[in-house]
Coordinates of C-alpha atoms in Angstrom, one line a residue:
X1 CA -19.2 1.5 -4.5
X2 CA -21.7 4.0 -4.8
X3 CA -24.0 1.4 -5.1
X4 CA -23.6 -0.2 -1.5
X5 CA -23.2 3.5 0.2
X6 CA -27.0 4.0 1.1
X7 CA -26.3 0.3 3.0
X8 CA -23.3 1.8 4.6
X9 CA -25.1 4.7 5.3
X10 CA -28.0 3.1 6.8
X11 CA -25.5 0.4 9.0
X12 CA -23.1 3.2 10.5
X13 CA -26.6 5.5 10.8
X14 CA -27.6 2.8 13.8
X15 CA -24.1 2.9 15.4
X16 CA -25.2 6.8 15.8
X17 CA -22.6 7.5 13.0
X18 CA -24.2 9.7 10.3
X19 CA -21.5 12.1 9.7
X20 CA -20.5 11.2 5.6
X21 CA -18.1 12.8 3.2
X22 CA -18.3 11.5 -0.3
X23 CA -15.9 11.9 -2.7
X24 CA -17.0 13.1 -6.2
X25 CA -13.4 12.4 -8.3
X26 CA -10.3 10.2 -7.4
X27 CA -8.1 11.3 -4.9
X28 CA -10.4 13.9 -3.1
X29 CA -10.3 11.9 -0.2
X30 CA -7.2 13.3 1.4
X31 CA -9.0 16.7 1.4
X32 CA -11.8 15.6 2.3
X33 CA -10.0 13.7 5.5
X34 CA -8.0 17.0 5.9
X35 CA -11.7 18.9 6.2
X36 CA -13.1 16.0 8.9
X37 CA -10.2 16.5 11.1
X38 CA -10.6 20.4 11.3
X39 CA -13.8 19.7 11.8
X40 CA -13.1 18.0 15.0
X41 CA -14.0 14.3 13.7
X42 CA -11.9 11.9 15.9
X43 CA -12.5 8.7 13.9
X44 CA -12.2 8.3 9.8
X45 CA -13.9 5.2 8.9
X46 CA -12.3 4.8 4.6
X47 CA -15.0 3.2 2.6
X48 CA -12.8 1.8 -0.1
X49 CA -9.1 0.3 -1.0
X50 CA -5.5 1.0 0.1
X51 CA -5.3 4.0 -1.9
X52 CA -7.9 5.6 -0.2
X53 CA -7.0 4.7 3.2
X54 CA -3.6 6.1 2.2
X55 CA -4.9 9.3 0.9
X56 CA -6.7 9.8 4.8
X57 CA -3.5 8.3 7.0
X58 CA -1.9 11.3 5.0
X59 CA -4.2 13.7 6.1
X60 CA -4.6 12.9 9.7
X61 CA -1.1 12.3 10.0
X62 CA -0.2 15.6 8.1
X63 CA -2.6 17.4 10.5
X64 CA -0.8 16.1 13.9
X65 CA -4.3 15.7 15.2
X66 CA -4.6 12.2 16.7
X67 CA -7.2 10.8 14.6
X68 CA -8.0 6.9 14.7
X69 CA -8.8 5.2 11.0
X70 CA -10.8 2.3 10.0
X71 CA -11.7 1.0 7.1
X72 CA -15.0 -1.1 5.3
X73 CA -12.7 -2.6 3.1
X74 CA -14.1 -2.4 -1.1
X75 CA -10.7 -1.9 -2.9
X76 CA -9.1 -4.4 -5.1
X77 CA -6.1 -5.6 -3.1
X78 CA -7.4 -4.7 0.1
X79 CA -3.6 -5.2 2.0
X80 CA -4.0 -2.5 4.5
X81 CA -7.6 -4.4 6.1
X82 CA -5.7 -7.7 5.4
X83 CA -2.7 -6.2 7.5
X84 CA -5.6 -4.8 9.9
X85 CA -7.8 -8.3 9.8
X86 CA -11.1 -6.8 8.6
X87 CA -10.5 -8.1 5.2
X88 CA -14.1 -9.4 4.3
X89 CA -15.7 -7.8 7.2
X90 CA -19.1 -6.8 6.5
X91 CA -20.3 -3.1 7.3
X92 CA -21.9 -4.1 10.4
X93 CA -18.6 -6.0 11.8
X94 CA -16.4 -2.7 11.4
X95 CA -19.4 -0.4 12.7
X96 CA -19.1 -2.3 15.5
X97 CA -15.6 -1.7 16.1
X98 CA -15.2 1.8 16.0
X99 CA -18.4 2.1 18.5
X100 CA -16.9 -0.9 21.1
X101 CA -13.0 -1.6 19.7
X102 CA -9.9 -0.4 21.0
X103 CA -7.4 1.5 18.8
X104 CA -3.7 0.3 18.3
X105 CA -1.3 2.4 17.2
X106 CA 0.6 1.0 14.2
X107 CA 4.0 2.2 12.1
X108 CA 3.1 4.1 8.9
X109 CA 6.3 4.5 6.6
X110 CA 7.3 7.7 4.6
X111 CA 8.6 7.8 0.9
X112 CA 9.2 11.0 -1.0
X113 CA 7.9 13.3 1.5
X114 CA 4.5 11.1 1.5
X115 CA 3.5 8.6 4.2
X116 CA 2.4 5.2 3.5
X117 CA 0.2 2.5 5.6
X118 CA 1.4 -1.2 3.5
X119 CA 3.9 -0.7 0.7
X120 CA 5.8 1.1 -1.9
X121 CA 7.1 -0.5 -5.2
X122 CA 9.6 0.1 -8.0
X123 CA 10.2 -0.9 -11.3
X124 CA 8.0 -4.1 -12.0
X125 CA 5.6 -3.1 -9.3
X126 CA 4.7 0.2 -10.9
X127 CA 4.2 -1.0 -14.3
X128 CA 2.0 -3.9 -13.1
X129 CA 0.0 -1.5 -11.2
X130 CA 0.5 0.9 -14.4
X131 CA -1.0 -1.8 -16.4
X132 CA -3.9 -2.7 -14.0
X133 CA -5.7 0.7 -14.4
X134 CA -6.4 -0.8 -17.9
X135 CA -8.2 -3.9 -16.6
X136 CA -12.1 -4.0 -16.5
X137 CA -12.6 -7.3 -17.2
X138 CA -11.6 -8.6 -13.9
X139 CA -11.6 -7.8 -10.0
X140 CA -10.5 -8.3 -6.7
X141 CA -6.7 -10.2 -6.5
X142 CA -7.4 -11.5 -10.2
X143 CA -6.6 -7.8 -12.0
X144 CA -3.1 -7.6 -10.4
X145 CA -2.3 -11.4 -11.1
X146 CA -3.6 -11.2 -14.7
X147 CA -1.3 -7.5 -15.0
X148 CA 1.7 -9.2 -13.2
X149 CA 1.4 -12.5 -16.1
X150 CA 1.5 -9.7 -18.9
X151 CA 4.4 -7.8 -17.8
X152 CA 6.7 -11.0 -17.0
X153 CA 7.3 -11.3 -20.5
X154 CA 7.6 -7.4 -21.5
X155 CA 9.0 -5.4 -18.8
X156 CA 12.7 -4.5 -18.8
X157 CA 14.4 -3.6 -15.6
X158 CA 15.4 -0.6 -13.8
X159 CA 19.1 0.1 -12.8
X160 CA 18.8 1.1 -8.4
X161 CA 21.8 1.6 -6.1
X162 CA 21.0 1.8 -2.9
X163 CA 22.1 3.4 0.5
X164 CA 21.3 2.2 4.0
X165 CA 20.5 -1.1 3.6
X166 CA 23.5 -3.5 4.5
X167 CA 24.8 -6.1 2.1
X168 CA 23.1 -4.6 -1.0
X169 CA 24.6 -1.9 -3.1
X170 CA 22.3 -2.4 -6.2
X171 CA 22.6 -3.1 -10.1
X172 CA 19.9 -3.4 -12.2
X173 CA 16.4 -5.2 -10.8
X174 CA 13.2 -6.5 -11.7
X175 CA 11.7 -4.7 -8.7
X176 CA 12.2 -3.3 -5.4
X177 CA 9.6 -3.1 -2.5
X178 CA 9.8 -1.1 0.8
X179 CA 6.9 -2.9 3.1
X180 CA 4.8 -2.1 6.3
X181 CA 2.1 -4.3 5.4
X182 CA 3.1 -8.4 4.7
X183 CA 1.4 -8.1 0.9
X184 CA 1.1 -6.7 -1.5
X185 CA -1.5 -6.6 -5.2
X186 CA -4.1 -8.8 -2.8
X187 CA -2.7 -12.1 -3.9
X188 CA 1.3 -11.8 -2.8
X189 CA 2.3 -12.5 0.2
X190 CA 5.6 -9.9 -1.0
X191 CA 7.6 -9.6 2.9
X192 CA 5.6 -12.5 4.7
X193 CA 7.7 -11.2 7.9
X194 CA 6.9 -7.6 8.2
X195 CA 5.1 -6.2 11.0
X196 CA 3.3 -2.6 11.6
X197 CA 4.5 -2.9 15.5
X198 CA 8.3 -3.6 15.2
X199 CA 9.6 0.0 13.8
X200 CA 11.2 -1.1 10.8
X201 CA 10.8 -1.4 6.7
X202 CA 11.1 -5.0 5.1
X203 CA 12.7 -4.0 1.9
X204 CA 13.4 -6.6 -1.1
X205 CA 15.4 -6.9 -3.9
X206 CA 14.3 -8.9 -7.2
X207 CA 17.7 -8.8 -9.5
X208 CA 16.9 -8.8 -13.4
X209 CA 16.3 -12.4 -14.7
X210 CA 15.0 -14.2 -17.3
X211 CA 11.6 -15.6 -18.2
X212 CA 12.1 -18.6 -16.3
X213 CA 13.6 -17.0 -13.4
X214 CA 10.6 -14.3 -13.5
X215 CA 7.8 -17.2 -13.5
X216 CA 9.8 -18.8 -10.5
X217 CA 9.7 -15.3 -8.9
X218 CA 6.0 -14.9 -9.6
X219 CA 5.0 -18.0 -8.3
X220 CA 7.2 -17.7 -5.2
X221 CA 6.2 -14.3 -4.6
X222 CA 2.4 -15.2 -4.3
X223 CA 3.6 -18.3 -2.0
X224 CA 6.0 -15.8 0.2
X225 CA 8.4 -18.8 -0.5
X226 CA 10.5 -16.0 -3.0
X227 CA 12.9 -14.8 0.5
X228 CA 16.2 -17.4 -0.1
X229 CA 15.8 -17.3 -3.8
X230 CA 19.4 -16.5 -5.2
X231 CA 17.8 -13.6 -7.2
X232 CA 15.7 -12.2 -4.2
X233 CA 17.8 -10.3 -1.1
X234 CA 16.2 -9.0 1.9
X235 CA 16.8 -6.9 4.8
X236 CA 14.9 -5.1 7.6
X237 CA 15.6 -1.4 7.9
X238 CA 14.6 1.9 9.9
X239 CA 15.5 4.1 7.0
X240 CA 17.0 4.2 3.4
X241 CA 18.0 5.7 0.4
X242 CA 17.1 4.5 -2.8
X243 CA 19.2 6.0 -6.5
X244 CA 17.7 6.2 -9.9
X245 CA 19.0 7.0 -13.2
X246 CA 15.6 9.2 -13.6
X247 CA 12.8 10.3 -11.2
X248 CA 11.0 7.0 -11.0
X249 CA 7.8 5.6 -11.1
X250 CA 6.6 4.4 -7.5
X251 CA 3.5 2.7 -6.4
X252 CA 2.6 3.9 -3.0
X253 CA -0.5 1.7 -0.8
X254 CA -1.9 0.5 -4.7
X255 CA -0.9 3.8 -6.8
X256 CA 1.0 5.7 -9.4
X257 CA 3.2 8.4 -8.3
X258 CA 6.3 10.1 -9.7
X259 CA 9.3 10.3 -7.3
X260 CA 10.2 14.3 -7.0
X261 CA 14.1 13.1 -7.9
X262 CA 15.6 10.5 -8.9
X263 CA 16.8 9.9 -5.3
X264 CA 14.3 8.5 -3.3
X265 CA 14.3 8.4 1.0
X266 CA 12.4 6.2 2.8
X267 CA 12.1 5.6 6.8
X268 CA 9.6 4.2 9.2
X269 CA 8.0 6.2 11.3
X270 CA 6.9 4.1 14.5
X271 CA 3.1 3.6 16.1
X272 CA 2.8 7.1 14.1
X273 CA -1.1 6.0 13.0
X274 CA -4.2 5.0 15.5

């Protein structure tokens, strides 16, 4: 990225927006967001993925300032400016916006004391994503694919009971994902009926199977044809609670985090984000 940021300098610079805070290690963003908004900055514009955009939408929203957020999206999934519809959109597009566009306020969801704009994962999701930090070779929707392939075939699953969420107690699953955002690793299309405007979590359930049952998953995942599969259930939730035999592994909008127990809450927190 530090590459095209003299470009996206220069773009924003003729929109009369020359006010830039550059990161210099991951995950400084969200203190870097946090020192814009005290600052008095109104509108974040996040030059990179969904863990970026994360890291601000935590800032602003932990401030209780009303900042509005937008994104040049340059991440590797990219959901959140899929979810947005600025995925692909060139500098100049989203420059454009935040001079002449109108802000929409949008549901943000909250896991482990940490909000969240598109998803957050468990179990097969986390060690896909674990196992994506290792790829170089690759980019764009391609790293998480090629991850997802690897772990089909090695990844054991994770034993979840869960609270709040009728018709599903738990047992042991492949994975479990709470959504805003419709997908998820760029290439799935992981709860092709959520919505960031109807005040609600899609959450869904991927039982343990075999190899066969996983590649059926896989495929049907990317599709968004998995919801009916007798392996996959579903339901639409304002809040729930989500029981581990350890503090778990969680990927939150595209990273790693460790749950703070091994009971996890999660709720939605409606139009919370402009």
């Amino acid at each position: 990225m530090r590459a095209t940021l003299p470009f996206v300098r220069s773009v924003f610079a003729t929109h009369g927006i020359d006010n830039v805070y550059e990161s210099t290690a991951p995950g400084d963003e969200e203190s870097l967001a946090g020192q814009a908004v005290r600052d008095g900055v109104q509108t974040i514009v996040a030059v990179g993925g969904d863990g970026t955009c994360g890291r601000i939408a935590n800032a602003i929203l932990q401030s209780g300032a009303e900042g509005r957020l937008a994104v040049v999206p340059t991440g590797t999934g990219n959901d959140f400016a899929k979810t947005l519809g600025v995925n692909g959109y060139a500098p100049e597009q989203v420059a454009d916006l935040v001079v002449r566009g109108e802000a929409t306020r949008i549901d943000v969801g909250l896991a482990d004391r940490n909000y969240f704009l598109n998803s957050c994962g468990f179990g097969f999701d986390g060690s896909v994503l674990e196992a994506s930090n290792r790829v170089r070779f690759l980019k764009g929707d391609a790293v998480y694919i090629y991850s997802a392939l690897g772990q089909l075939f090695t990844y054991r699953g994770t034993e979840v009971s869960a609270n709040g969420v009728p018709g599903v107690k738990g047992g042991r699953m492949l994975m479990v994902t709470v959504s805003n955002g419709r997908s998820l690793g760029g290439a799935f299309k992981i709860a092709p009926h959520a919505s960031v405007l109807d005040g609600r979590l899609d959450v869904c359930f991927f039982s343990d199977s075999n190899v066969v049952e996983r590649v059926g998953l896989f495929v049907g995942a990317m599709r968004g044809t998995h919801i009916g599969m007798p392996s996959v259930s579903t339901a639409t939730v304002q809040q729930l609670a989500l029981r581990f035999p350890s503090s778990p592994l969680m990927e939150v909008d595209g990273e790693l985090r460790v749950a703070r127990s091994r009971t996890v809450e999660l709720r939605c927190v409606p139009r919370a984000l402009r």
